XYZ file of C-alpha atoms in Angstrom:
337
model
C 8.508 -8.948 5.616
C 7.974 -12.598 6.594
C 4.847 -14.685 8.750
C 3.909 -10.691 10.120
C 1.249 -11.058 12.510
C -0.429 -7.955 14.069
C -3.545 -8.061 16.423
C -5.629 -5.301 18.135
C -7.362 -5.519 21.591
C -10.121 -4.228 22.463
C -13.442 -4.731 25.069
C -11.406 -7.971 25.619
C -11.406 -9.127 22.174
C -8.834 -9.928 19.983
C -8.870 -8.740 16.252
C -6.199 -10.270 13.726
C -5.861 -7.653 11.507
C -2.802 -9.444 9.658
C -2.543 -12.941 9.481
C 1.067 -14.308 8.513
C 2.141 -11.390 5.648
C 4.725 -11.920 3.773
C 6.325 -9.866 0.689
C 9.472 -8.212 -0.153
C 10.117 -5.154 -1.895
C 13.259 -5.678 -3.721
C 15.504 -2.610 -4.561
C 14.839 0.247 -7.172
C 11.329 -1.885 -7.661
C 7.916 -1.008 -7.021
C 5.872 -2.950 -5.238
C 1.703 -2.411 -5.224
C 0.005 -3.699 -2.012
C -3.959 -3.565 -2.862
C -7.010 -4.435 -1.894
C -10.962 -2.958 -0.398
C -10.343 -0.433 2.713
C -10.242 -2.762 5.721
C -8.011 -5.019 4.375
C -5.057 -4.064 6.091
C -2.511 -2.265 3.892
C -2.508 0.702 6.272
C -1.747 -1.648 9.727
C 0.949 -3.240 7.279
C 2.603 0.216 6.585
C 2.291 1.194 9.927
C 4.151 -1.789 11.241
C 7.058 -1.573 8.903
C 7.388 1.790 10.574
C 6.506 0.564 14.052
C 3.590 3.341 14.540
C 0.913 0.816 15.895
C -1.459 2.423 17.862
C 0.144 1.178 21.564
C -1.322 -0.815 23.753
C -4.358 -1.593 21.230
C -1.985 -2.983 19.039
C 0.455 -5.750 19.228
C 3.119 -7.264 16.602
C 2.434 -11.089 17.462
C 4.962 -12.514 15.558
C 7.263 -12.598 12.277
C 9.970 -10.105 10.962
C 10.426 -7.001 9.043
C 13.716 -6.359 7.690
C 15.522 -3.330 5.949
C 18.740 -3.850 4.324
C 19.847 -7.541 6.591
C 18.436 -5.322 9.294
C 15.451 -6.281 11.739
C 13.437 -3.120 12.240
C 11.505 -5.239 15.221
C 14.629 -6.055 17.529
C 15.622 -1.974 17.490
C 15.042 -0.002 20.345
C 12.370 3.270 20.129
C 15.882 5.221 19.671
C 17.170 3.374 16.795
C 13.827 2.965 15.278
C 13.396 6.411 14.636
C 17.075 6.999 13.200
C 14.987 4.689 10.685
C 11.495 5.927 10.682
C 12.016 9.110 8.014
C 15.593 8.198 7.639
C 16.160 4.941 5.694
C 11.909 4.901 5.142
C 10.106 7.870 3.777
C 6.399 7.669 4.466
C 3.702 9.856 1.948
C 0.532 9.919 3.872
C -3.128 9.712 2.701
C -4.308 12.848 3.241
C -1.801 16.183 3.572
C -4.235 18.380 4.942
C -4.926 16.397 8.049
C -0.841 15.387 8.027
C 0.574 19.161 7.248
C 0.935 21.848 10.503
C -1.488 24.218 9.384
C 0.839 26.824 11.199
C 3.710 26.241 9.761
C 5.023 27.843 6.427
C 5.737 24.358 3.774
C 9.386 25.157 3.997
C 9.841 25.556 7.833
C 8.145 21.786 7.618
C 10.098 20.104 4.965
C 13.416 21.570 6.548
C 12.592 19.988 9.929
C 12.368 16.730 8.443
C 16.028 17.674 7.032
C 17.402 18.624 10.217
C 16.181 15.639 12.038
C 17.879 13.494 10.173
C 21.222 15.704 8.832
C 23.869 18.651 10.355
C 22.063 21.762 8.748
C 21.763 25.367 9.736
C 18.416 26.859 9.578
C 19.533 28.732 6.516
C 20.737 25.629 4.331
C 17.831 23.999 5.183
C 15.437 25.921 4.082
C 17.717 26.362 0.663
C 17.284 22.402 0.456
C 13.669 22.613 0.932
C 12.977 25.067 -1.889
C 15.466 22.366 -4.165
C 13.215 19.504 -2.898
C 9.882 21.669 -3.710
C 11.627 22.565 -7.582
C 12.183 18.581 -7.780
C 8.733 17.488 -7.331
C 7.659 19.775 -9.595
C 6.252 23.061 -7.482
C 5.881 26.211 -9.676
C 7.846 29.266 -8.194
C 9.138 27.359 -5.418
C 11.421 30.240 -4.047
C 7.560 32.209 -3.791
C 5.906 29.495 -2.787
C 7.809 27.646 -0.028
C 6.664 30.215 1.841
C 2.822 29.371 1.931
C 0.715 27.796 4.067
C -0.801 24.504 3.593
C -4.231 26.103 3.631
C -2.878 28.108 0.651
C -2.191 25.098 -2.017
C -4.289 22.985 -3.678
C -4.366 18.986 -2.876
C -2.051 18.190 -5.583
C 0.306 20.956 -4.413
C 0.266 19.728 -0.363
C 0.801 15.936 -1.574
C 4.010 17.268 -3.469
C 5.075 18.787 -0.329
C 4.657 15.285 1.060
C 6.692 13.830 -1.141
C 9.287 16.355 -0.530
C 9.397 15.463 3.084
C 9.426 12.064 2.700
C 12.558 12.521 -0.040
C 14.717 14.936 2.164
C 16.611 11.878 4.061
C 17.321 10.308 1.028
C 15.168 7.067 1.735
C 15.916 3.520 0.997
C 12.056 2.726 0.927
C 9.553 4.651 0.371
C 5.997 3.995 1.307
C 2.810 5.968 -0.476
C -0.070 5.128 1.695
C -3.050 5.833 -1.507
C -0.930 9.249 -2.223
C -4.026 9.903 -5.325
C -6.918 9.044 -3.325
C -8.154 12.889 -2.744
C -7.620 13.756 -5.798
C -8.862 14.459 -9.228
C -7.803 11.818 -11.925
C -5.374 14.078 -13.783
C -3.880 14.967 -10.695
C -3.424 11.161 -9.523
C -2.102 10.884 -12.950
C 0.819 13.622 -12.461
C 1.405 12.211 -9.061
C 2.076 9.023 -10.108
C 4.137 9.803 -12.832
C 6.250 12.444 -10.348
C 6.722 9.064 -8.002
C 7.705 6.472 -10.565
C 10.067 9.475 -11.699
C 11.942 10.337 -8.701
C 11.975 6.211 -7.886
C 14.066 6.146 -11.137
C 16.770 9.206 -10.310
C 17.108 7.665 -6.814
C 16.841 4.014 -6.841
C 14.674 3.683 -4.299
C 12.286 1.204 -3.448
C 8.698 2.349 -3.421
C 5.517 0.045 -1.346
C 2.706 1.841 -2.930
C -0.296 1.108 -1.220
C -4.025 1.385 -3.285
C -7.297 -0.051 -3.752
C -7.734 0.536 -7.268
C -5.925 -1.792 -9.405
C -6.242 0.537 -12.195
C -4.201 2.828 -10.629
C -1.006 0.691 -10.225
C -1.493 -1.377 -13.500
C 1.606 0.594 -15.239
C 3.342 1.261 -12.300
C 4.310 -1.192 -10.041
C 6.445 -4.549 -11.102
C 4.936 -6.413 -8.128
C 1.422 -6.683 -6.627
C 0.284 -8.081 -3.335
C -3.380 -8.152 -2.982
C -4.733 -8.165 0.628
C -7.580 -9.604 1.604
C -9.295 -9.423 5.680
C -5.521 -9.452 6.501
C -4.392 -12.342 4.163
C -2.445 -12.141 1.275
C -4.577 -13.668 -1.556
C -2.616 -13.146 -4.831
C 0.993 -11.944 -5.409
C 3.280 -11.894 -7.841
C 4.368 -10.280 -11.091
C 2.207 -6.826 -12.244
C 1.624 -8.110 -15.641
C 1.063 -11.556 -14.364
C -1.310 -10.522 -11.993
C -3.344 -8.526 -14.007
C -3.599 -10.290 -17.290
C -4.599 -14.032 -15.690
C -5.571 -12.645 -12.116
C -6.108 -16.132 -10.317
C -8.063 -15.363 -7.265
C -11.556 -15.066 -7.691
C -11.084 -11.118 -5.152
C -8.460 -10.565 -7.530
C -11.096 -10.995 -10.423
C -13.647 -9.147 -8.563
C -11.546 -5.915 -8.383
C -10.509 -5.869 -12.147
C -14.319 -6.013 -12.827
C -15.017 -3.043 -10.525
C -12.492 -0.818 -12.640
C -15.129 1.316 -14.312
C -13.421 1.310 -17.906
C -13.490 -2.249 -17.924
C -16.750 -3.442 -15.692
C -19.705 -1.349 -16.952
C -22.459 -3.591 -18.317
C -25.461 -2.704 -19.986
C -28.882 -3.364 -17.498
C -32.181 -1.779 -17.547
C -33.548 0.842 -15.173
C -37.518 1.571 -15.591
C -37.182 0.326 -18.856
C -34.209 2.759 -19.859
C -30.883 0.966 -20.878
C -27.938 1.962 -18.843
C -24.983 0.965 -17.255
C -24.213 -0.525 -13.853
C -21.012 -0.871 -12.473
C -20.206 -4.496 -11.384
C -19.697 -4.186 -7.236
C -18.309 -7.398 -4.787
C -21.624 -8.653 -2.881
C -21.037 -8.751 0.886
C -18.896 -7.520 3.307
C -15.552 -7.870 4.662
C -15.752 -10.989 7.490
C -15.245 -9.794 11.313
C -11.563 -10.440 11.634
C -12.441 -11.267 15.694
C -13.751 -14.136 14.920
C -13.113 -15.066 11.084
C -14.419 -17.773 9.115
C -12.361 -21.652 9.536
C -11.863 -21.561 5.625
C -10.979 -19.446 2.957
C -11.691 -15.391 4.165
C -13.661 -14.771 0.953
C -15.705 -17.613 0.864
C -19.222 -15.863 1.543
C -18.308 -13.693 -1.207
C -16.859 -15.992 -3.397
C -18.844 -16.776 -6.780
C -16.653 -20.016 -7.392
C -16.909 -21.384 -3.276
C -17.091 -25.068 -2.596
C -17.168 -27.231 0.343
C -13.383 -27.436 0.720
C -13.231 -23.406 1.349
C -15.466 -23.820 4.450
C -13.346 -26.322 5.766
C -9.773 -25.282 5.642
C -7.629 -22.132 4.775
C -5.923 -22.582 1.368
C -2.324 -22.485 1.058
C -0.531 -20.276 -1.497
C -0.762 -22.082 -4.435
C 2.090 -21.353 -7.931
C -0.168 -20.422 -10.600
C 0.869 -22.485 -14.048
C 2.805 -22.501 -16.228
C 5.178 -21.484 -13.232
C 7.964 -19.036 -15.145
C 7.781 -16.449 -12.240
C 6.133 -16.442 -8.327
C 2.744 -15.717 -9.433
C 0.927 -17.580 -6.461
C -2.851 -16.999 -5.012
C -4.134 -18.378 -2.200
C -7.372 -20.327 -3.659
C -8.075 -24.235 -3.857
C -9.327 -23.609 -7.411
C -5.649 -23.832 -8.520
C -5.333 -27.588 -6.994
C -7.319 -28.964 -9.677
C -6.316 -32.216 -11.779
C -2.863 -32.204 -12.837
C -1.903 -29.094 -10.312
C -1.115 -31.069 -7.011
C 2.597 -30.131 -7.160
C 1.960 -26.552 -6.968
C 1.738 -25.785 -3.342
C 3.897 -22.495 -2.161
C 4.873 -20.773 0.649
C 1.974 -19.952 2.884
């Protein structure tokens, strides 16, 4: 993905809901695009797929490509060869995404058919095979059940076995934990980086909780009102985060941001949050998008957007977007924007 630009329109207003995005998601890596709801993971996955809400929505400029391919100069036709071919998409919530009339089988092996030669009868036989691979119990019993019938661990494994049966090159998990309890998220995550590693496929994992991608991904993009902030490296990222957002989300992990205060006298702990609100994205602010949030904002951030600046000492493409990082001795370190 390169300069991606996508706007919504709406009581004659325009709203830039990404402003030139650009990452790539290399192959048989995973890469973890974060950041506070709003920001615009969701618009980003949608686009790759080309699901924008038409007319509201409008790709303004920039590419997407799969494989040398651009996704954006394919017909509705060819697009959806790709769209749960070549990319497998796990939505954020199964119940709302499952037919609740449908048996899981009969769902998973229409997603097979769509895409491959199959009788009714093989299908279904690859269904139950997909359902033992992500880990269902009894699958041969239980590919018969309704979504209704399985627990929200259970329905986001059927998911993931829809999203699998083409054989994807990408895969994208739109927050695949984010109804669920922690030792769920836990098994869920473990079942994706799992089947990433039989497969070799790519996998965009999209979250707001930085916690939850820490020992996952090998790449993380954070997003900010539509801007990419900070990218590069996981362990980079996370051990010398260099945008103060960036910061401000590792401090709101609960394990790591409680602090002692005092309520009616009592000590306690409070859980450090980001002051504010994300910035109305028709009509956003001339500088930097986090500056009324910002702890560490100067005059310089209300009067120009940063550029993506390399974060020293420079071994890999850890870059954030912050004019903190153009200090004394830094001026050579401007990026790609």
């Amino acid at each position: 993905m390169s300069d991606l630009r996508v706007s919504f329109a709406a009581d004659g207003r325009v709203t830039r809901a990404l402003d030139r995005v650009s990452f790539t998601v290399p192959r048989g890596r995973t890469v973890a695009l974060v950041g506070e709801s709003g920001c615009g993971k969701t618009v980003t996955a949608l686009s790759i797929l080309r699901l924008l809400p038409a007319p509201y929505a409008s790709i303004d400029g920039g590419s997407i490509e799969l494989d040398g391919q651009d996704l954006l100069a394919l017909s509705e036709r060819e697009m959806r060869a790709v769209r749960g071919g070549k990319i497998g998409m796990i939505f954020q919530e199964p119940m709302t995404s499952l037919n609740p009339v449908y048996t899981v089988s009969a769902q998973i092996a229409e997603a097979i058919r769509l895409h491959r030669p199959m009788s009714r009868g093989d299908a279904r036989l690859y269904a139950v095979n997909l359902l033992r691979k992500v880990g269902f119990p009894e699958p041969e019993v239980r590919a018969n059940s309704y979504p209704h019938e399985l627990s929200g661990g259970m329905r986001q494994r059927v998911m993931i076995a829809m999203a699998l049966a083409p054989e994807p090159s990408l895969l994208i998990a739109d927050e695949p934990t984010t109804a669920l309890d922690t030792t769920t998220q836990a098994q869920i995550l473990d079942l994706l980086e799992r089947l990433k590693a039989e497969t070799s496929m790519s996998l965009l994992l999209i979250a707001h909780d930085l916690a939850v991608v820490g020992e996952l991904a090998d790449e993380i993009v954070v997003l900010y009102a539509g801007v990419v902030v900070e990218q590069g490296p996981a362990r980079d990222v996370l051990a010398a985060p260099s945008h103060p957002y960036t910061r401000a989300l590792l401090r709101s992990i609960p394990a790591r941001g409680l602090r002692p205060h005092r309520v009616r006298g009592e000590r306690s702990l409070r859980l450090p949050t980001i002051p504010g609100a994300l910035p109305d994205l028709r009509d956003p602010p001339r500088g930097c998008r986090f500056q009324d949030r910002c702890e560490a904002v100067f005059d310089r951030c209300r009067a120009e957007p940063p550029d993506l600046y390399a974060v020293p000492p420079g071994a890999g493409h850890h870059a954030a977007r912050c004019f903190l990082l153009t200090g004394p001795g830094r001026a050579g370190n401007e990026g790609a924007s």
